[in-house]
Amino acid sequence: ARSHHGAVATSLGRETCSHVIDTLSALEMAEGKRFSDALTFDNGDLEVDATALRNFFVGKRNPNYQFQIERFVTQSRKGSPDVMRAHARVLGICQRGGFTALKVLPFRFVAKNGVPPVENTEEVMNSGLLQRITKPGKCVLFTDGATSYKDALKKIKMRIQHRRAIHAKKQWSVKT
C-alpha cells in the first residue's frame, strides 16, 4: 500500500516521511545552487536566455509587492490597474550539451493580459552570468533578439562572437 511520501510503505509516520523528503529536497537544492554558482565557461558554443516559470496575479494593494507595483505603475502609460500579472523568471547560460548556470530574476509585473516581460540590460548585468565566460575569444554566444545581451556585453567590455536568433522573424535557432 502507498500513502503520502511512502509513509505506509516504510512504516514511518506521515509527518516523519514529509520531514525526510523536505530535508533531502533542501539539501539537493542547496547543492544544485552551489554547483550552478561555481560554473564557468571557457570555450565552445554558449546559449543564454531567460524564461518565465510561472505567473500570478497581484492586486494593487498587496503589501508584499509594493516596490514592484510602484515600479510598474511609474513605467506604465496606462495608470494604476487594480490587478497586475507578476512573472517569476530565471536567466540561464549553458554550453551546448553541457551544464546550465541559473539565476533567479526579480519578479516583473505586466498588465493583467500583458505578454511576459523581456529581460533587460540591468537584469543581465546583475545576474553575473556573462562574467562567467572566462575566455570569450574561444566562445560563440547565442542569444535571442533581446537587445539587453548586446548592451550588457558592451558595458562589461567583453569581445565575443555573438549570434542572435530573432524570434519575431520566426528564427528559432542559429547554426554555428
PDB file of N, CA and C in Angstrom, residues 21 146 162:
ATOM      1  N   ILE A  21      11.697  13.884   3.357  1.00  0.00           N
ATOM      2  CA  ILE A  21      11.628  14.344   1.957  1.00  0.00           C
ATOM      3  C   ILE A  21      11.961  15.826   1.860  1.00  0.00           C
ATOM      4  N   ALA A 146      16.626  39.789 -27.895  1.00  0.00           N
ATOM      5  CA  ALA A 146      16.647  40.827 -26.857  1.00  0.00           C
ATOM      6  C   ALA A 146      17.938  41.636 -26.955  1.00  0.00           C
ATOM      7  N   HIS A 162      29.056  36.988 -31.274  1.00  0.00           N
ATOM      8  CA  HIS A 162      27.674  36.983 -30.784  1.00  0.00           C
ATOM      9  C   HIS A 162      26.721  36.778 -31.956  1.00  0.00           C
TER      10      HIS A 162
END
